[in-house]
């Protein structure tokens, strides 16, 4: 579901990647997803389109194999 609210968009983006990984065979009990909205920017303040693109991201952390 698309939602233009920043926090909901962040959650939706993370959930979309979660769903793709699940479809590829990764057990859903091994994953979780979170959205952070604008609370964890890489570039602040956003002054360019490149800065905005840096902040539109999904990070994946592998904790165990």
PDB file of N, CA and C in Angstrom:
ATOM      1  N   UNK A   1       0.830  -1.190   0.000  1.00  0.00           N
ATOM      2  CA  UNK A   1       0.000   0.000   0.000  1.00  0.00           C
ATOM      3  C   UNK A   1       0.867   1.245   0.000  1.00  0.00           C
ATOM      4  N   UNK A   2       0.590   2.153  -0.886  1.00  0.00           N
ATOM      5  CA  UNK A   2       1.329   3.401  -0.956  1.00  0.00           C
ATOM      6  C   UNK A   2       0.706   4.409  -0.020  1.00  0.00           C
ATOM      7  N   UNK A   3       1.544   5.102   0.728  1.00  0.00           N
ATOM      8  CA  UNK A   3       1.077   6.149   1.628  1.00  0.00           C
ATOM      9  C   UNK A   3       2.094   7.266   1.573  1.00  0.00           C
ATOM     10  N   UNK A   4       1.657   8.485   1.313  1.00  0.00           N
ATOM     11  CA  UNK A   4       2.586   9.583   1.141  1.00  0.00           C
ATOM     12  C   UNK A   4       3.108  10.149   2.459  1.00  0.00           C
ATOM     13  N   UNK A   5       2.579   9.721   3.583  1.00  0.00           N
ATOM     14  CA  UNK A   5       3.109  10.169   4.868  1.00  0.00           C
ATOM     15  C   UNK A   5       4.496   9.561   5.058  1.00  0.00           C
ATOM     16  N   UNK A   6       5.465  10.373   5.465  1.00  0.00           N
ATOM     17  CA  UNK A   6       6.860   9.928   5.509  1.00  0.00           C
ATOM     18  C   UNK A   6       7.054   8.663   6.329  1.00  0.00           C
ATOM     19  N   UNK A   7       6.501   8.604   7.539  1.00  0.00           N
ATOM     20  CA  UNK A   7       6.718   7.437   8.373  1.00  0.00           C
ATOM     21  C   UNK A   7       6.074   6.207   7.760  1.00  0.00           C
ATOM     22  N   UNK A   8       4.843   6.334   7.298  1.00  0.00           N
ATOM     23  CA  UNK A   8       4.164   5.187   6.693  1.00  0.00           C
ATOM     24  C   UNK A   8       4.862   4.744   5.411  1.00  0.00           C
ATOM     25  N   UNK A   9       5.368   5.673   4.648  1.00  0.00           N
ATOM     26  CA  UNK A   9       6.101   5.327   3.439  1.00  0.00           C
ATOM     27  C   UNK A   9       7.349   4.532   3.803  1.00  0.00           C
ATOM     28  N   UNK A  10       8.016   4.922   4.861  1.00  0.00           N
ATOM     29  CA  UNK A  10       9.205   4.215   5.329  1.00  0.00           C
ATOM     30  C   UNK A  10       8.871   2.786   5.737  1.00  0.00           C
ATOM     31  N   UNK A  11       7.805   2.611   6.471  1.00  0.00           N
ATOM     32  CA  UNK A  11       7.372   1.271   6.880  1.00  0.00           C
ATOM     33  C   UNK A  11       6.984   0.453   5.657  1.00  0.00           C
ATOM     34  N   UNK A  12       6.246   1.053   4.741  1.00  0.00           N
ATOM     35  CA  UNK A  12       5.817   0.343   3.531  1.00  0.00           C
ATOM     36  C   UNK A  12       7.012  -0.080   2.678  1.00  0.00           C
ATOM     37  N   UNK A  13       8.016   0.774   2.584  1.00  0.00           N
ATOM     38  CA  UNK A  13       9.222   0.448   1.812  1.00  0.00           C
ATOM     39  C   UNK A  13       9.928  -0.760   2.444  1.00  0.00           C
ATOM     40  N   UNK A  14      10.084  -0.747   3.761  1.00  0.00           N
ATOM     41  CA  UNK A  14      10.730  -1.858   4.461  1.00  0.00           C
ATOM     42  C   UNK A  14       9.923  -3.144   4.318  1.00  0.00           C
ATOM     43  N   UNK A  15       8.605  -3.045   4.425  1.00  0.00           N
ATOM     44  CA  UNK A  15       7.737  -4.218   4.309  1.00  0.00           C
ATOM     45  C   UNK A  15       7.817  -4.819   2.919  1.00  0.00           C
ATOM     46  N   UNK A  16       7.924  -3.984   1.907  1.00  0.00           N
ATOM     47  CA  UNK A  16       8.027  -4.472   0.527  1.00  0.00           C
ATOM     48  C   UNK A  16       9.284  -5.325   0.357  1.00  0.00           C
ATOM     49  N   UNK A  17      10.404  -4.881   0.892  1.00  0.00           N
ATOM     50  CA  UNK A  17      11.646  -5.653   0.805  1.00  0.00           C
ATOM     51  C   UNK A  17      11.515  -6.945   1.608  1.00  0.00           C
ATOM     52  N   UNK A  18      10.922  -6.876   2.779  1.00  0.00           N
ATOM     53  CA  UNK A  18      10.661  -8.063   3.613  1.00  0.00           C
ATOM     54  C   UNK A  18       9.868  -9.093   2.817  1.00  0.00           C
ATOM     55  N   UNK A  19       8.807  -8.642   2.162  1.00  0.00           N
ATOM     56  CA  UNK A  19       7.965  -9.550   1.368  1.00  0.00           C
ATOM     57  C   UNK A  19       8.743 -10.183   0.215  1.00  0.00           C
ATOM     58  N   UNK A  20       9.585  -9.402  -0.442  1.00  0.00           N
ATOM     59  CA  UNK A  20      10.391  -9.938  -1.547  1.00  0.00           C
ATOM     60  C   UNK A  20      11.340 -11.008  -1.032  1.00  0.00           C
ATOM     61  N   UNK A  21      12.004 -10.748   0.088  1.00  0.00           N
ATOM     62  CA  UNK A  21      12.931 -11.732   0.645  1.00  0.00           C
ATOM     63  C   UNK A  21      12.200 -13.003   1.063  1.00  0.00           C
ATOM     64  N   UNK A  22      10.997 -12.837   1.606  1.00  0.00           N
ATOM     65  CA  UNK A  22      10.189 -14.004   1.983  1.00  0.00           C
ATOM     66  C   UNK A  22       9.818 -14.820   0.736  1.00  0.00           C
ATOM     67  N   UNK A  23       9.435 -14.132  -0.340  1.00  0.00           N
ATOM     68  CA  UNK A  23       9.109 -14.813  -1.594  1.00  0.00           C
ATOM     69  C   UNK A  23      10.316 -15.571  -2.150  1.00  0.00           C
ATOM     70  N   UNK A  24      11.515 -15.075  -1.876  1.00  0.00           N
ATOM     71  CA  UNK A  24      12.746 -15.715  -2.346  1.00  0.00           C
ATOM     72  C   UNK A  24      13.171 -16.874  -1.449  1.00  0.00           C
ATOM     73  N   UNK A  25      12.400 -17.159  -0.393  1.00  0.00           N
ATOM     74  CA  UNK A  25      12.665 -18.335   0.418  1.00  0.00           C
ATOM     75  C   UNK A  25      13.261 -18.092   1.793  1.00  0.00           C
ATOM     76  N   UNK A  26      13.422 -16.853   2.196  1.00  0.00           N
ATOM     77  CA  UNK A  26      13.942 -16.593   3.533  1.00  0.00           C
ATOM     78  C   UNK A  26      12.787 -16.699   4.527  1.00  0.00           C
ATOM     79  N   UNK A  27      12.976 -17.506   5.546  1.00  0.00           N
ATOM     80  CA  UNK A  27      11.944 -17.768   6.558  1.00  0.00           C
ATOM     81  C   UNK A  27      11.576 -16.472   7.279  1.00  0.00           C
ATOM     82  N   UNK A  28      10.296 -16.175   7.332  1.00  0.00           N
ATOM     83  CA  UNK A  28       9.849 -14.930   7.950  1.00  0.00           C
ATOM     84  C   UNK A  28      10.153 -14.850   9.453  1.00  0.00           C
ATOM     85  N   UNK A  29      10.392 -15.977  10.087  1.00  0.00           N
ATOM     86  CA  UNK A  29      10.733 -15.946  11.512  1.00  0.00           C
ATOM     87  C   UNK A  29      12.173 -15.470  11.731  1.00  0.00           C
ATOM     88  N   UNK A  30      12.955 -15.390  10.646  1.00  0.00           N
ATOM     89  CA  UNK A  30      14.338 -14.926  10.729  1.00  0.00           C
ATOM     90  C   UNK A  30      14.476 -13.445  10.406  1.00  0.00           C
ATOM     91  N   UNK A  31      13.357 -12.786  10.115  1.00  0.00           N
ATOM     92  CA  UNK A  31      13.421 -11.392   9.669  1.00  0.00           C
ATOM     93  C   UNK A  31      12.473 -10.517  10.480  1.00  0.00           C
ATOM     94  N   UNK A  32      12.766  -9.234  10.448  1.00  0.00           N
ATOM     95  CA  UNK A  32      11.826  -8.230  10.940  1.00  0.00           C
ATOM     96  C   UNK A  32      12.061  -6.967  10.125  1.00  0.00           C
ATOM     97  N   UNK A  33      11.106  -6.086  10.136  1.00  0.00           N
ATOM     98  CA  UNK A  33      11.262  -4.830   9.414  1.00  0.00           C
ATOM     99  C   UNK A  33      10.774  -3.688  10.289  1.00  0.00           C
ATOM    100  N   UNK A  34      11.367  -2.528  10.067  1.00  0.00           N
ATOM    101  CA  UNK A  34      11.005  -1.316  10.796  1.00  0.00           C
ATOM    102  C   UNK A  34      11.105  -0.138   9.841  1.00  0.00           C
ATOM    103  N   UNK A  35      10.305   0.856  10.076  1.00  0.00           N
ATOM    104  CA  UNK A  35      10.398   2.109   9.344  1.00  0.00           C
ATOM    105  C   UNK A  35      10.756   3.216  10.314  1.00  0.00           C
ATOM    106  N   UNK A  36      11.597   4.126   9.876  1.00  0.00           N
ATOM    107  CA  UNK A  36      12.044   5.202  10.755  1.00  0.00           C
ATOM    108  C   UNK A  36      11.691   6.595  10.248  1.00  0.00           C
ATOM    109  N   UNK A  37      11.022   6.675   9.113  1.00  0.00           N
ATOM    110  CA  UNK A  37      10.655   7.989   8.596  1.00  0.00           C
ATOM    111  C   UNK A  37      11.878   8.868   8.424  1.00  0.00           C
ATOM    112  N   UNK A  38      11.817  10.078   8.925  1.00  0.00           N
ATOM    113  CA  UNK A  38      12.939  11.014   8.800  1.00  0.00           C
ATOM    114  C   UNK A  38      13.806  11.048  10.054  1.00  0.00           C
ATOM    115  N   UNK A  39      13.680  10.038  10.913  1.00  0.00           N
ATOM    116  CA  UNK A  39      14.397  10.086  12.188  1.00  0.00           C
ATOM    117  C   UNK A  39      15.855   9.670  12.113  1.00  0.00           C
ATOM    118  N   UNK A  40      16.298   9.034  11.019  1.00  0.00           N
ATOM    119  CA  UNK A  40      17.685   8.569  10.894  1.00  0.00           C
ATOM    120  C   UNK A  40      18.265   8.915   9.516  1.00  0.00           C
ATOM    121  N   UNK A  41      18.374  10.189   9.199  1.00  0.00           N
ATOM    122  CA  UNK A  41      18.885  10.558   7.881  1.00  0.00           C
ATOM    123  C   UNK A  41      20.394  10.348   7.772  1.00  0.00           C
ATOM    124  N   UNK A  42      20.857  10.015   6.576  1.00  0.00           N
ATOM    125  CA  UNK A  42      22.288   9.992   6.284  1.00  0.00           C
ATOM    126  C   UNK A  42      22.771  11.384   5.901  1.00  0.00           C
ATOM    127  N   UNK A  43      21.907  12.134   5.234  1.00  0.00           N
ATOM    128  CA  UNK A  43      22.247  13.491   4.804  1.00  0.00           C
ATOM    129  C   UNK A  43      21.273  14.464   5.461  1.00  0.00           C
ATOM    130  N   UNK A  44      21.808  15.387   6.250  1.00  0.00           N
ATOM    131  CA  UNK A  44      20.963  16.393   6.887  1.00  0.00           C
ATOM    132  C   UNK A  44      21.726  17.681   7.011  1.00  0.00           C
ATOM    133  N   UNK A  45      21.147  18.785   6.641  1.00  0.00           N
ATOM    134  CA  UNK A  45      19.836  18.907   6.001  1.00  0.00           C
ATOM    135  C   UNK A  45      19.904  18.470   4.537  1.00  0.00           C
ATOM    136  N   UNK A  46      18.767  18.036   4.038  1.00  0.00           N
ATOM    137  CA  UNK A  46      18.687  17.651   2.627  1.00  0.00           C
ATOM    138  C   UNK A  46      18.743  18.925   1.796  1.00  0.00           C
ATOM    139  N   UNK A  47      19.836  19.067   1.044  1.00  0.00           N
ATOM    140  CA  UNK A  47      19.986  20.276   0.229  1.00  0.00           C
ATOM    141  C   UNK A  47      19.921  19.989  -1.264  1.00  0.00           C
ATOM    142  N   UNK A  48      20.108  18.738  -1.621  1.00  0.00           N
ATOM    143  CA  UNK A  48      20.098  18.377  -3.043  1.00  0.00           C
ATOM    144  C   UNK A  48      19.241  17.140  -3.238  1.00  0.00           C
ATOM    145  N   UNK A  49      18.953  16.850  -4.494  1.00  0.00           N
ATOM    146  CA  UNK A  49      18.220  15.630  -4.820  1.00  0.00           C
ATOM    147  C   UNK A  49      19.033  14.403  -4.403  1.00  0.00           C
ATOM    148  N   UNK A  50      20.355  14.491  -4.525  1.00  0.00           N
ATOM    149  CA  UNK A  50      21.229  13.394  -4.102  1.00  0.00           C
ATOM    150  C   UNK A  50      21.071  13.135  -2.594  1.00  0.00           C
ATOM    151  N   UNK A  51      20.974  14.203  -1.802  1.00  0.00           N
ATOM    152  CA  UNK A  51      20.744  14.047  -0.358  1.00  0.00           C
ATOM    153  C   UNK A  51      19.418  13.339  -0.096  1.00  0.00           C
ATOM    154  N   UNK A  52      18.388  13.741  -0.808  1.00  0.00           N
ATOM    155  CA  UNK A  52      17.077  13.106  -0.643  1.00  0.00           C
ATOM    156  C   UNK A  52      17.157  11.625  -0.975  1.00  0.00           C
ATOM    157  N   UNK A  53      17.868  11.283  -2.053  1.00  0.00           N
ATOM    158  CA  UNK A  53      17.995   9.883  -2.460  1.00  0.00           C
ATOM    159  C   UNK A  53      18.773   9.064  -1.437  1.00  0.00           C
ATOM    160  N   UNK A  54      19.782   9.657  -0.792  1.00  0.00           N
ATOM    161  CA  UNK A  54      20.532   8.956   0.251  1.00  0.00           C
ATOM    162  C   UNK A  54      19.615   8.572   1.408  1.00  0.00           C
ATOM    163  N   UNK A  55      18.645   9.412   1.687  1.00  0.00           N
ATOM    164  CA  UNK A  55      17.750   9.175   2.819  1.00  0.00           C
ATOM    165  C   UNK A  55      16.592   8.243   2.488  1.00  0.00           C
ATOM    166  N   UNK A  56      16.387   7.964   1.221  1.00  0.00           N
ATOM    167  CA  UNK A  56      15.366   6.992   0.795  1.00  0.00           C
ATOM    168  C   UNK A  56      16.054   5.654   0.611  1.00  0.00           C
ATOM    169  N   UNK A  57      16.076   4.879   1.657  1.00  0.00           N
ATOM    170  CA  UNK A  57      16.855   3.652   1.590  1.00  0.00           C
ATOM    171  C   UNK A  57      16.245   2.574   2.464  1.00  0.00           C
ATOM    172  N   UNK A  58      16.689   1.371   2.218  1.00  0.00           N
ATOM    173  CA  UNK A  58      16.412   0.231   3.093  1.00  0.00           C
ATOM    174  C   UNK A  58      17.765  -0.320   3.500  1.00  0.00           C
ATOM    175  N   UNK A  59      17.964  -0.496   4.777  1.00  0.00           N
ATOM    176  CA  UNK A  59      19.204  -1.103   5.268  1.00  0.00           C
ATOM    177  C   UNK A  59      18.892  -2.521   5.705  1.00  0.00           C
ATOM    178  N   UNK A  60      19.780  -3.434   5.350  1.00  0.00           N
ATOM    179  CA  UNK A  60      19.627  -4.837   5.737  1.00  0.00           C
ATOM    180  C   UNK A  60      20.824  -5.203   6.588  1.00  0.00           C
ATOM    181  N   UNK A  61      20.540  -5.703   7.774  1.00  0.00           N
ATOM    182  CA  UNK A  61      21.607  -6.150   8.681  1.00  0.00           C
ATOM    183  C   UNK A  61      21.539  -7.665   8.810  1.00  0.00           C
ATOM    184  N   UNK A  62      22.645  -8.312   8.581  1.00  0.00           N
ATOM    185  CA  UNK A  62      22.720  -9.764   8.767  1.00  0.00           C
ATOM    186  C   UNK A  62      23.366 -10.001  10.131  1.00  0.00           C
ATOM    187  N   UNK A  63      22.596 -10.609  11.032  1.00  0.00           N
ATOM    188  CA  UNK A  63      23.075 -10.800  12.388  1.00  0.00           C
ATOM    189  C   UNK A  63      23.691 -12.174  12.591  1.00  0.00           C
ATOM    190  N   UNK A  64      23.143 -13.175  11.891  1.00  0.00           N
ATOM    191  CA  UNK A  64      23.659 -14.537  11.982  1.00  0.00           C
ATOM    192  C   UNK A  64      23.478 -15.234  10.646  1.00  0.00           C
ATOM    193  N   UNK A  65      24.322 -16.224  10.410  1.00  0.00           N
ATOM    194  CA  UNK A  65      24.144 -17.053   9.223  1.00  0.00           C
ATOM    195  C   UNK A  65      23.459 -18.331   9.627  1.00  0.00           C
TER     196      UNK A  65
END
